[in-house]
CSV table of N, CA, C and O in Angstrom, one decimal:
chain,number,residue,atom,x,y,z
A,1,MET,N,92.6,122.4,83.9
A,1,MET,CA,92.8,122.6,85.3
A,1,MET,C,92.4,121.2,86.3
A,1,MET,O,91.4,121.2,86.4
A,2,THR,N,93.6,120.9,87.8
A,2,THR,CA,93.7,119.9,88.3
A,2,THR,C,92.8,120.9,89.7
A,2,THR,O,93.9,121.6,89.8
A,3,VAL,N,92.4,120.5,90.4
A,3,VAL,CA,92.4,121.4,91.5
A,3,VAL,C,92.8,120.5,92.7
A,3,VAL,O,92.8,119.3,93.1
A,4,HIS,N,93.5,121.1,93.8
A,4,HIS,CA,94.0,120.8,94.7
A,4,HIS,C,93.5,121.0,95.9
A,4,HIS,O,93.4,122.1,96.6
A,5,VAL,N,93.6,119.6,96.5
A,5,VAL,CA,92.8,120.2,98.2
A,5,VAL,C,94.3,120.2,99.5
A,5,VAL,O,95.1,119.0,98.3
A,6,THR,N,94.4,120.5,99.7
A,6,THR,CA,95.6,120.5,101.0
A,6,THR,C,95.1,121.0,102.6
A,6,THR,O,94.1,121.3,102.7
A,7,LEU,N,95.8,119.1,102.8
A,7,LEU,CA,95.1,118.7,104.5
A,7,LEU,C,95.9,120.3,105.7
A,7,LEU,O,96.9,118.8,105.0
A,8,LEU,N,96.2,121.5,106.3
A,8,LEU,CA,97.0,121.6,107.2
A,8,LEU,C,97.1,120.8,108.2
A,8,LEU,O,95.1,122.0,108.8
A,9,GLY,N,97.1,120.0,109.1
A,9,GLY,CA,97.7,119.8,110.7
A,9,GLY,C,98.8,119.3,110.9
A,9,GLY,O,99.5,119.6,110.8
A,10,LYS,N,98.4,118.5,111.9
A,10,LYS,CA,99.2,117.6,112.8
A,10,LYS,C,98.8,116.2,113.7
A,10,LYS,O,98.0,116.6,113.6
A,11,PRO,N,99.9,116.5,113.9
A,11,PRO,CA,99.5,114.6,114.6
A,11,PRO,C,99.4,114.9,115.9
A,11,PRO,O,99.4,116.0,116.4
A,12,GLY,N,98.9,113.8,115.7
A,12,GLY,CA,97.4,113.6,117.2
A,12,GLY,C,96.2,114.7,117.4
A,12,GLY,O,96.0,115.2,118.6
A,13,CYS,N,96.3,115.3,116.8
A,13,CYS,CA,95.3,116.8,116.9
A,13,CYS,C,93.4,115.7,116.0
A,13,CYS,O,93.4,115.1,114.9
A,14,HIS,N,92.6,116.3,117.3
A,14,HIS,CA,91.2,114.6,116.5
A,14,HIS,C,90.7,115.8,115.7
A,14,HIS,O,90.3,115.7,114.8
A,15,LEU,N,90.5,117.8,115.5
A,15,LEU,CA,89.7,117.5,115.1
A,15,LEU,C,91.4,118.1,113.4
A,15,LEU,O,89.9,117.7,112.3
A,16,CYS,N,91.6,117.2,113.1
A,16,CYS,CA,92.5,116.8,112.3
A,16,CYS,C,92.2,115.5,111.2
A,16,CYS,O,92.0,116.0,110.4
A,17,ASP,N,92.0,115.6,112.4
A,17,ASP,CA,91.3,113.1,112.4
A,17,ASP,C,90.2,113.4,111.7
A,17,ASP,O,89.9,112.9,110.3
A,18,ASP,N,89.3,114.9,112.0
A,18,ASP,CA,87.7,114.4,111.7
A,18,ASP,C,87.4,115.3,110.3
A,18,ASP,O,87.4,114.7,109.6
A,19,ALA,N,88.5,116.3,109.9
A,19,ALA,CA,88.3,117.1,108.7
A,19,ALA,C,89.2,116.3,107.5
A,19,ALA,O,88.5,116.5,106.4
A,20,ARG,N,90.2,115.3,108.2
A,20,ARG,CA,90.5,114.6,107.7
A,20,ARG,C,89.5,113.3,106.6
A,20,ARG,O,89.8,112.8,105.6
A,21,ALA,N,89.2,112.6,107.3
A,21,ALA,CA,87.9,112.0,106.6
A,21,ALA,C,86.7,112.5,106.5
A,21,ALA,O,85.4,112.7,105.9
A,22,THR,N,86.3,114.4,107.0
A,22,THR,CA,85.1,114.8,105.9
A,22,THR,C,85.9,114.7,104.6
A,22,THR,O,85.2,114.8,103.5
A,23,VAL,N,87.3,115.3,104.7
A,23,VAL,CA,88.3,115.1,103.5
A,23,VAL,C,88.0,114.5,101.9
A,23,VAL,O,87.6,114.7,100.9
A,24,GLN,N,88.4,112.9,103.2
A,24,GLN,CA,88.2,111.7,102.2
A,24,GLN,C,85.9,112.2,102.0
A,24,GLN,O,86.9,111.0,100.6
A,25,ARG,N,85.5,111.6,102.5
A,25,ARG,CA,84.6,111.1,102.3
A,25,ARG,C,84.2,112.1,101.2
A,25,ARG,O,83.4,111.6,100.0
A,26,VAL,N,83.9,113.4,101.1
A,26,VAL,CA,83.8,114.8,100.0
A,26,VAL,C,85.0,114.0,97.8
A,26,VAL,O,84.1,113.9,97.5
A,27,LEU,N,85.9,113.4,98.7
A,27,LEU,CA,86.9,113.5,97.4
A,27,LEU,C,86.7,112.3,97.0
A,27,LEU,O,86.7,111.8,96.2
A,28,VAL,N,86.0,111.2,97.1
A,28,VAL,CA,85.4,109.9,96.5
A,28,VAL,C,84.9,110.5,95.5
A,28,VAL,O,84.4,109.7,94.4
A,29,ASP,N,84.2,111.3,95.5
A,29,ASP,CA,82.6,112.0,94.2
A,29,ASP,C,84.0,113.3,93.5
A,29,ASP,O,83.3,112.9,92.9
A,30,HIS,N,85.0,112.5,94.1
A,30,HIS,CA,85.5,114.1,92.5
A,30,HIS,C,87.0,113.3,92.9
A,30,HIS,O,88.5,114.2,93.4
A,31,PRO,N,87.0,112.3,91.6
A,31,PRO,CA,88.6,111.2,91.8
A,31,PRO,C,90.2,112.0,90.7
A,31,PRO,O,91.0,111.5,91.4
A,32,SER,N,89.2,113.6,90.1
A,32,SER,CA,90.5,113.9,89.6
A,32,SER,C,90.9,115.3,90.8
A,32,SER,O,92.6,116.2,90.0
A,33,VAL,N,90.7,115.9,91.8
A,33,VAL,CA,91.2,116.2,92.4
A,33,VAL,C,93.0,115.6,93.4
A,33,VAL,O,92.3,114.1,94.1
A,34,ARG,N,93.4,116.3,93.8
A,34,ARG,CA,94.7,116.2,94.1
A,34,ARG,C,94.3,116.6,95.5
A,34,ARG,O,93.8,118.1,95.9
A,35,PHE,N,95.4,115.4,96.3
A,35,PHE,CA,95.3,115.8,97.6
A,35,PHE,C,96.4,115.9,98.2
A,35,PHE,O,96.9,114.4,98.9
A,36,ASP,N,96.9,116.1,99.6
A,36,ASP,CA,97.6,116.2,100.4
A,36,ASP,C,97.7,116.3,101.5
A,36,ASP,O,96.8,117.9,101.7
A,37,GLU,N,98.3,116.1,102.1
A,37,GLU,CA,98.4,116.7,103.5
A,37,GLU,C,99.5,116.7,104.3
A,37,GLU,O,100.1,116.1,104.0
A,38,ARG,N,99.2,118.4,104.5
A,38,ARG,CA,100.9,119.0,105.3
A,38,ARG,C,100.8,119.5,107.1
A,38,ARG,O,99.5,118.9,107.3
A,39,SER,N,102.4,118.7,107.4
A,39,SER,CA,102.4,119.0,109.0
A,39,SER,C,102.6,120.8,109.1
A,39,SER,O,104.2,120.5,108.9
A,40,ILE,N,101.7,120.8,109.8
A,40,ILE,CA,102.5,122.4,110.3
A,40,ILE,C,103.6,122.3,111.1
A,40,ILE,O,105.1,123.1,111.4
A,41,LEU,N,104.1,121.4,112.0
A,41,LEU,CA,105.2,120.8,112.4
A,41,LEU,C,107.2,120.5,111.6
A,41,LEU,O,107.5,120.8,111.5
A,42,ASP,N,106.0,120.4,110.6
A,42,ASP,CA,107.2,119.8,109.3
A,42,ASP,C,108.1,121.2,108.4
A,42,ASP,O,108.9,121.6,108.0
A,43,ASP,N,106.7,122.2,109.6
A,43,ASP,CA,107.3,123.7,108.2
A,43,ASP,C,106.6,125.0,109.1
A,43,ASP,O,106.0,124.7,109.8
A,44,ALA,N,108.8,125.7,109.7
A,44,ALA,CA,107.9,126.6,111.1
A,44,ALA,C,107.1,127.6,110.4
A,44,ALA,O,107.2,128.1,110.6
A,45,ASP,N,107.4,127.9,108.9
A,45,ASP,CA,106.1,128.9,108.2
A,45,ASP,C,104.7,129.1,109.2
A,45,ASP,O,104.7,130.0,108.8
A,46,LEU,N,104.3,127.1,108.5
A,46,LEU,CA,103.3,127.0,108.0
A,46,LEU,C,102.9,127.3,109.9
A,46,LEU,O,101.9,127.4,110.5
A,47,LEU,N,104.0,126.5,110.7
A,47,LEU,CA,104.2,127.2,112.1
A,47,LEU,C,103.2,127.9,112.7
A,47,LEU,O,102.0,128.5,113.1
A,48,GLU,N,104.2,128.9,112.7
A,48,GLU,CA,103.8,130.8,112.7
A,48,GLU,C,103.1,130.9,112.1
A,48,GLU,O,102.1,131.2,113.4
A,49,ARG,N,102.0,130.6,111.5
A,49,ARG,CA,100.9,130.9,110.8
A,49,ARG,C,100.3,130.5,111.6
A,49,ARG,O,98.6,131.0,111.5
A,50,TYR,N,99.8,128.6,111.6
A,50,TYR,CA,98.2,128.5,111.9
A,50,TYR,C,98.3,127.4,113.0
A,50,TYR,O,97.6,126.6,113.1
A,51,VAL,N,99.2,127.8,113.1
A,51,VAL,CA,99.6,127.4,114.9
A,51,VAL,C,97.8,127.2,115.8
A,51,VAL,O,97.3,126.0,116.0
A,52,GLU,N,97.2,127.8,116.0
A,52,GLU,CA,96.3,127.9,117.2
A,52,GLU,C,95.1,127.6,116.3
A,52,GLU,O,93.4,127.2,115.8
A,53,GLU,N,95.1,127.6,114.9
A,53,GLU,CA,93.7,128.0,113.8
A,53,GLU,C,94.1,126.3,112.7
A,53,GLU,O,93.0,126.1,112.1
A,54,ILE,N,94.3,125.2,113.3
A,54,ILE,CA,94.5,123.8,112.8
A,54,ILE,C,93.5,122.7,112.7
A,54,ILE,O,92.4,123.4,113.6
A,55,PRO,N,92.7,122.4,111.8
A,55,PRO,CA,93.1,121.8,110.4
A,55,PRO,C,93.1,123.6,110.0
A,55,PRO,O,91.7,123.7,109.8
A,56,VAL,N,93.3,123.3,109.0
A,56,VAL,CA,93.1,124.1,107.9
A,56,VAL,C,92.8,123.6,106.5
A,56,VAL,O,93.5,122.3,106.1
A,57,VAL,N,91.9,123.7,105.4
A,57,VAL,CA,91.7,123.1,104.1
A,57,VAL,C,91.9,124.2,103.1
A,57,VAL,O,91.5,125.3,103.1
A,58,LEU,N,92.9,123.4,102.6
A,58,LEU,CA,93.1,125.5,101.0
A,58,LEU,C,92.3,124.2,100.1
A,58,LEU,O,92.8,123.3,99.8
A,59,ILE,N,92.0,124.9,99.4
A,59,ILE,CA,92.1,124.9,98.3
A,59,ILE,C,92.8,125.6,96.7
A,59,ILE,O,92.3,126.6,96.9
A,60,ASP,N,93.7,125.4,96.3
A,60,ASP,CA,94.2,125.9,94.8
A,60,ASP,C,94.9,126.8,96.3
A,60,ASP,O,94.9,127.5,95.1
A,61,ASP,N,95.9,126.1,96.9
A,61,ASP,CA,95.8,127.4,98.0
A,61,ASP,C,96.2,128.7,98.5
A,61,ASP,O,96.0,128.9,99.5
A,62,ARG,N,94.2,128.6,98.3
A,62,ARG,CA,93.5,128.9,99.0
A,62,ARG,C,92.4,128.9,100.6
A,62,ARG,O,92.4,127.6,99.8
A,63,VAL,N,93.0,129.0,101.8
A,63,VAL,CA,92.1,129.4,102.7
A,63,VAL,C,90.6,128.7,102.4
A,63,VAL,O,90.2,129.8,102.0
A,64,HIS,N,89.7,127.5,102.5
A,64,HIS,CA,88.6,127.2,102.4
A,64,HIS,C,88.5,127.6,103.5
A,64,HIS,O,87.3,127.9,104.1
A,65,THR,N,89.2,126.7,104.4
A,65,THR,CA,88.3,126.0,105.5
A,65,THR,C,89.0,126.0,107.1
A,65,THR,O,90.2,125.7,106.7
A,66,ILE,N,88.5,126.8,108.8
A,66,ILE,CA,89.5,127.0,109.4
A,66,ILE,C,89.1,125.4,110.2
A,66,ILE,O,87.5,125.9,110.0
A,67,TRP,N,89.2,124.5,110.8
A,67,TRP,CA,88.5,123.7,111.9
A,67,TRP,C,88.3,123.0,111.7
A,67,TRP,O,88.0,122.1,112.5
A,68,ARG,N,87.2,123.7,111.6
A,68,ARG,CA,85.8,122.4,110.6
A,68,ARG,C,85.8,121.9,110.0
A,68,ARG,O,84.8,122.6,108.8
A,69,VAL,N,85.1,121.2,109.1
A,69,VAL,CA,85.4,120.8,107.9
A,69,VAL,C,83.7,121.0,107.2
A,69,VAL,O,83.8,119.3,108.5
A,70,ASP,N,82.6,121.6,107.1
A,70,ASP,CA,81.0,121.2,106.9
A,70,ASP,C,81.2,120.2,105.0
A,70,ASP,O,81.9,121.4,103.8
A,71,GLU,N,80.7,119.0,104.7
A,71,GLU,CA,80.4,118.0,103.8
A,71,GLU,C,80.0,119.3,103.3
A,71,GLU,O,80.6,119.4,101.7
A,72,SER,N,79.0,119.7,102.5
A,72,SER,CA,78.2,120.3,102.0
A,72,SER,C,78.8,122.0,101.3
A,72,SER,O,79.2,121.9,99.9
A,73,ARG,N,79.4,122.0,101.8
A,73,ARG,CA,80.5,123.9,101.8
A,73,ARG,C,81.4,123.7,100.5
A,73,ARG,O,81.8,123.2,100.2
A,74,LEU,N,82.3,122.1,101.2
A,74,LEU,CA,83.6,121.7,100.6
A,74,LEU,C,83.4,121.0,99.6
A,74,LEU,O,83.6,121.4,98.5
A,75,ARG,N,81.9,120.5,98.8
A,75,ARG,CA,81.4,119.9,98.0
A,75,ARG,C,80.8,121.2,97.1
A,75,ARG,O,81.4,120.9,95.6
A,76,ALA,N,80.0,122.6,97.9
A,76,ALA,CA,79.8,123.4,96.4
A,76,ALA,C,81.3,124.5,95.7
A,76,ALA,O,81.0,124.1,94.9
A,77,ALA,N,82.3,124.4,97.5
A,77,ALA,CA,83.6,124.7,96.3
A,77,ALA,C,84.4,123.9,95.4
A,77,ALA,O,85.2,124.7,94.9
A,78,LEU,N,84.9,122.5,95.9
A,78,LEU,CA,84.9,122.1,94.5
A,78,LEU,C,83.6,122.1,93.5
A,78,LEU,O,84.0,121.8,91.8
A,79,ALA,N,83.1,121.8,92.6
A,79,ALA,CA,82.0,121.9,91.8
A,79,ALA,C,82.1,123.7,91.7
A,79,ALA,O,82.9,124.0,90.2
A,80,GLU,N,82.5,124.3,91.9
A,80,GLU,CA,82.5,126.3,91.4
A,80,GLU,C,84.1,126.5,91.0
A,80,GLU,O,84.3,126.7,90.0
A,81,ALA,N,85.4,125.5,91.7
A,81,ALA,CA,86.0,125.3,91.2
A,81,ALA,C,86.5,124.6,90.3
A,81,ALA,O,87.7,123.9,89.7
A,82,GLY,N,85.3,124.1,89.7
A,82,GLY,CA,85.4,122.2,88.7
A,82,GLY,C,85.8,121.2,88.4
A,82,GLY,O,86.4,120.5,87.9
A,83,ALA,N,86.1,120.7,89.8
A,83,ALA,CA,86.4,119.7,90.0
A,83,ALA,C,85.1,118.5,90.0
A,83,ALA,O,84.1,119.0,90.3
């Protein structure tokens, strides 16, 4: 089963930029993980749900973290997910 990581954010969000950098750094060691990024501005449901909480990192569509991404915690979660 392929593990899927999604970063939810929006343009111009410095915390989103920081989260993206951390996720990308971690995913270098997990080449089988699928990664995508979505802007909450492109989806009314995501905007309503996460407007005050971005960035959000989802692992297999479940919230892993909100606001700040801890590299060690993300690595552990990916290992637990089988990535």
